[in-house]
Every structure is written in structure tokens, then in C-alpha cells.
Amino acid sequence: MTGSAGAFRIGQRVRVRTGAPPHHTRMPGYLRGHTGRVRVIQPPAPLPDDIALNAAPVRQLRVYTIAFTSHALWRQPGAPAHEVLCDLWECYLEPAWEPLKASWPSRSDGAASHDEKKERT
């Protein structure tokens, strides 16, 4: 995924992939599985994993600065909240789904949904 636009956009929620590759990686272990937001989109750069493996050719992948909340990463009650920024290559990230809404949307055919019927009674 090396296109000029990149796979993610500013403000988008992304999740750091889980799992540990059997080789050198610049993906910090403490971020794996955590969700953050894209803060900055940087130009493509050589993927360090490929360099460590002597892969040819070395992939040039977009790098993203991702913002994480300290509470989400370390869950320290009473500690002041701050933001943690980390530069991560595109292949380390995946889209994160937005949280589900609490109620179901209304039906497009005009019939009342189960929740709407319940509210009327």
C-alpha cells in the first residue's frame, strides 16, 4: 500500500497489528493491539524490517505519526493524562472500527423499529 494518498487519513482511528514477527521490527511491543488516531502522514520511507532481513528490494512504505492516550496504553489510575506519539509504517497498522451507536437506526420503509415501538408503549 504505497500510493501517494496512503491507506489512512488524518484523524482516522487505526489499530496497531498484534503478533510478533520472527525478525527485527520497529513496531513497539507496548503498542500492539492498541488504537490511536492518525496525526501526521509522512512520505514513504524504507521499511526497517526489510533492511534487517536483507530483503531486496526494500519496500518504501508510508509512515504515519499516531497519537495514543497514556491512559489507554498504561491504565495508571490517578496519573495525569498525556499523549504518546509514535511513527509507524503503514504495514504495522489496520483500520479500527468506530464504536457502535447505542440504538438502531430507523427503518427506511417508514415502519417503526423494535426500539421505536417499545418507546411508544
PDB file of C-alpha atoms in Angstrom:
ATOM      1  CA  MET A   1       0.000   0.000   0.000  1.00  0.00           C
ATOM      2  CA  THR A   2       2.347   2.681  -1.166  1.00  0.00           C
ATOM      3  CA  GLY A   3       0.070   5.024  -3.121  1.00  0.00           C
ATOM      4  CA  SER A   4       0.513   8.766  -2.871  1.00  0.00           C
ATOM      5  CA  ALA A   5      -2.660   9.174  -0.824  1.00  0.00           C
ATOM      6  CA  GLY A   6      -1.850   6.386   1.642  1.00  0.00           C
ATOM      7  CA  ALA A   7      -4.194   3.914   3.251  1.00  0.00           C
ATOM      8  CA  PHE A   8      -5.239   6.173   6.144  1.00  0.00           C
ATOM      9  CA  ARG A   9      -6.278   9.800   6.561  1.00  0.00           C
ATOM     10  CA  ILE A  10      -5.635  12.444   9.229  1.00  0.00           C
ATOM     11  CA  GLY A  11      -7.904  11.853  12.239  1.00  0.00           C
ATOM     12  CA  GLN A  12      -8.725   8.255  11.309  1.00  0.00           C
ATOM     13  CA  ARG A  13      -8.720   5.654  14.080  1.00  0.00           C
ATOM     14  CA  VAL A  14      -6.182   2.891  13.468  1.00  0.00           C
ATOM     15  CA  ARG A  15      -5.100  -0.177  15.417  1.00  0.00           C
ATOM     16  CA  VAL A  16      -1.539  -1.416  15.700  1.00  0.00           C
ATOM     17  CA  ARG A  17      -1.362  -5.008  14.481  1.00  0.00           C
ATOM     18  CA  THR A  18      -0.864  -7.735  17.050  1.00  0.00           C
ATOM     19  CA  GLY A  19       1.636 -10.552  16.950  1.00  0.00           C
ATOM     20  CA  ALA A  20       5.403 -10.566  16.994  1.00  0.00           C
ATOM     21  CA  PRO A  21       7.241 -11.237  13.752  1.00  0.00           C
ATOM     22  CA  PRO A  22      10.177 -13.678  13.930  1.00  0.00           C
ATOM     23  CA  HIS A  23      12.592 -10.916  12.881  1.00  0.00           C
ATOM     24  CA  HIS A  24      13.612  -7.368  13.790  1.00  0.00           C
ATOM     25  CA  THR A  25      10.794  -4.826  13.678  1.00  0.00           C
ATOM     26  CA  ARG A  26      10.419  -1.161  14.622  1.00  0.00           C
ATOM     27  CA  MET A  27       6.862  -1.813  15.871  1.00  0.00           C
ATOM     28  CA  PRO A  28       6.952  -1.272  19.666  1.00  0.00           C
ATOM     29  CA  GLY A  29       5.532  -4.200  21.598  1.00  0.00           C
ATOM     30  CA  TYR A  30       3.696  -1.963  24.075  1.00  0.00           C
ATOM     31  CA  LEU A  31       1.587  -0.519  21.213  1.00  0.00           C
ATOM     32  CA  ARG A  32       0.443  -3.833  19.705  1.00  0.00           C
ATOM     33  CA  GLY A  33      -3.334  -4.130  19.703  1.00  0.00           C
ATOM     34  CA  HIS A  34      -3.847  -0.525  20.839  1.00  0.00           C
ATOM     35  CA  THR A  35      -5.910   2.047  18.978  1.00  0.00           C
ATOM     36  CA  GLY A  36      -4.852   5.601  18.199  1.00  0.00           C
ATOM     37  CA  ARG A  37      -5.523   8.378  15.702  1.00  0.00           C
ATOM     38  CA  VAL A  38      -3.504   9.426  12.681  1.00  0.00           C
ATOM     39  CA  ARG A  39      -1.938  12.798  13.490  1.00  0.00           C
ATOM     40  CA  VAL A  40       0.571  13.232  10.605  1.00  0.00           C
ATOM     41  CA  ILE A  41       1.023  11.477   7.246  1.00  0.00           C
ATOM     42  CA  GLN A  42       4.696  11.332   6.276  1.00  0.00           C
ATOM     43  CA  PRO A  43       6.264  10.403   2.930  1.00  0.00           C
ATOM     44  CA  PRO A  44       7.195   6.787   2.191  1.00  0.00           C
ATOM     45  CA  ALA A  45      10.406   5.576   3.841  1.00  0.00           C
ATOM     46  CA  PRO A  46      12.425   2.319   3.711  1.00  0.00           C
ATOM     47  CA  LEU A  47      10.850  -0.390   5.879  1.00  0.00           C
ATOM     48  CA  PRO A  48      13.396  -1.321   8.599  1.00  0.00           C
ATOM     49  CA  ASP A  49      12.101  -4.905   8.730  1.00  0.00           C
ATOM     50  CA  ASP A  50      13.181  -5.411   5.101  1.00  0.00           C
ATOM     51  CA  ILE A  51      16.583  -3.858   5.786  1.00  0.00           C
ATOM     52  CA  ALA A  52      17.135  -6.182   8.775  1.00  0.00           C
ATOM     53  CA  LEU A  53      16.216  -9.197   6.606  1.00  0.00           C
ATOM     54  CA  ASN A  54      18.444  -8.060   3.716  1.00  0.00           C
ATOM     55  CA  ALA A  55      15.330  -8.169   1.541  1.00  0.00           C
ATOM     56  CA  ALA A  56      15.637  -6.878  -1.980  1.00  0.00           C
ATOM     57  CA  PRO A  57      14.115  -4.635  -2.941  1.00  0.00           C
ATOM     58  CA  VAL A  58      13.466  -2.810   0.326  1.00  0.00           C
ATOM     59  CA  ARG A  59       9.848  -1.660   0.408  1.00  0.00           C
ATOM     60  CA  GLN A  60       9.187   2.077   0.634  1.00  0.00           C
ATOM     61  CA  LEU A  61       6.057   2.457   2.783  1.00  0.00           C
ATOM     62  CA  ARG A  62       4.222   5.492   4.069  1.00  0.00           C
ATOM     63  CA  VAL A  63       4.906   6.392   7.711  1.00  0.00           C
ATOM     64  CA  TYR A  64       2.183   7.730   9.997  1.00  0.00           C
ATOM     65  CA  THR A  65       2.514   9.607  13.279  1.00  0.00           C
ATOM     66  CA  ILE A  66      -0.100   8.018  15.523  1.00  0.00           C
ATOM     67  CA  ALA A  67      -1.401   9.618  18.740  1.00  0.00           C
ATOM     68  CA  PHE A  68      -2.281   7.355  21.681  1.00  0.00           C
ATOM     69  CA  THR A  69      -3.613   8.370  25.091  1.00  0.00           C
ATOM     70  CA  SER A  70      -1.386   7.420  28.001  1.00  0.00           C
ATOM     71  CA  HIS A  71      -4.359   6.043  29.931  1.00  0.00           C
ATOM     72  CA  ALA A  72      -5.230   3.664  27.093  1.00  0.00           C
ATOM     73  CA  LEU A  73      -1.653   2.343  26.994  1.00  0.00           C
ATOM     74  CA  TRP A  74      -0.778   2.042  30.690  1.00  0.00           C
ATOM     75  CA  ARG A  75      -4.008   2.349  32.711  1.00  0.00           C
ATOM     76  CA  GLN A  76      -2.468   4.110  35.705  1.00  0.00           C
ATOM     77  CA  PRO A  77      -5.305   5.413  37.893  1.00  0.00           C
ATOM     78  CA  GLY A  78      -4.690   8.921  39.157  1.00  0.00           C
ATOM     79  CA  ALA A  79      -1.804   9.582  36.773  1.00  0.00           C
ATOM     80  CA  PRO A  80      -2.115  12.739  34.664  1.00  0.00           C
ATOM     81  CA  ALA A  81      -3.193  12.050  31.098  1.00  0.00           C
ATOM     82  CA  HIS A  82      -0.858  12.829  28.246  1.00  0.00           C
ATOM     83  CA  GLU A  83      -0.474  11.933  24.594  1.00  0.00           C
ATOM     84  CA  VAL A  84       2.065   9.462  23.213  1.00  0.00           C
ATOM     85  CA  LEU A  85       3.141   9.964  19.591  1.00  0.00           C
ATOM     86  CA  CYS A  86       4.798   7.201  17.602  1.00  0.00           C
ATOM     87  CA  ASP A  87       5.881   6.970  13.963  1.00  0.00           C
ATOM     88  CA  LEU A  88       4.670   3.686  12.472  1.00  0.00           C
ATOM     89  CA  TRP A  89       4.974   2.219   8.979  1.00  0.00           C
ATOM     90  CA  GLU A  90       1.733   1.538   7.100  1.00  0.00           C
ATOM     91  CA  CYS A  91       2.117  -2.270   7.276  1.00  0.00           C
ATOM     92  CA  TYR A  92       2.071  -2.089  11.104  1.00  0.00           C
ATOM     93  CA  LEU A  93      -1.450  -0.590  11.083  1.00  0.00           C
ATOM     94  CA  GLU A  94      -5.005  -1.632  10.291  1.00  0.00           C
ATOM     95  CA  PRO A  95      -8.270   0.333  10.292  1.00  0.00           C
ATOM     96  CA  ALA A  96     -10.039   0.455  13.652  1.00  0.00           C
ATOM     97  CA  TRP A  97     -13.796   0.290  13.626  1.00  0.00           C
ATOM     98  CA  GLU A  98     -15.651   3.195  15.157  1.00  0.00           C
ATOM     99  CA  PRO A  99     -17.663   2.325  18.291  1.00  0.00           C
ATOM    100  CA  LEU A 100     -21.208   1.148  17.653  1.00  0.00           C
ATOM    101  CA  LYS A 101     -24.078   3.513  18.321  1.00  0.00           C
ATOM    102  CA  ALA A 102     -26.360   2.739  21.242  1.00  0.00           C
ATOM    103  CA  SER A 103     -29.553   2.450  19.202  1.00  0.00           C
ATOM    104  CA  TRP A 104     -30.621   1.042  15.866  1.00  0.00           C
ATOM    105  CA  PRO A 105     -31.361   3.464  13.009  1.00  0.00           C
ATOM    106  CA  SER A 106     -34.950   3.962  11.884  1.00  0.00           C
ATOM    107  CA  ARG A 107     -36.199   1.756   9.057  1.00  0.00           C
ATOM    108  CA  SER A 108     -36.164   3.356   5.629  1.00  0.00           C
ATOM    109  CA  ASP A 109     -39.590   1.906   4.721  1.00  0.00           C
ATOM    110  CA  GLY A 110     -41.381   4.005   7.348  1.00  0.00           C
ATOM    111  CA  ALA A 111     -42.217   1.089   9.658  1.00  0.00           C
ATOM    112  CA  ALA A 112     -41.256   1.571  13.301  1.00  0.00           C
ATOM    113  CA  SER A 113     -38.262  -0.353  14.579  1.00  0.00           C
ATOM    114  CA  HIS A 114     -38.465  -2.552  17.685  1.00  0.00           C
ATOM    115  CA  ASP A 115     -36.864   0.220  19.796  1.00  0.00           C
ATOM    116  CA  GLU A 116     -39.307   2.832  18.470  1.00  0.00           C
ATOM    117  CA  LYS A 117     -42.312   0.591  19.204  1.00  0.00           C
ATOM    118  CA  LYS A 118     -41.023  -0.017  22.734  1.00  0.00           C
ATOM    119  CA  GLU A 119     -40.658   3.744  23.352  1.00  0.00           C
ATOM    120  CA  ARG A 120     -44.287   4.351  22.310  1.00  0.00           C
ATOM    121  CA  THR A 121     -45.724   1.912  24.868  1.00  0.00           C
TER     122      THR A 121
END
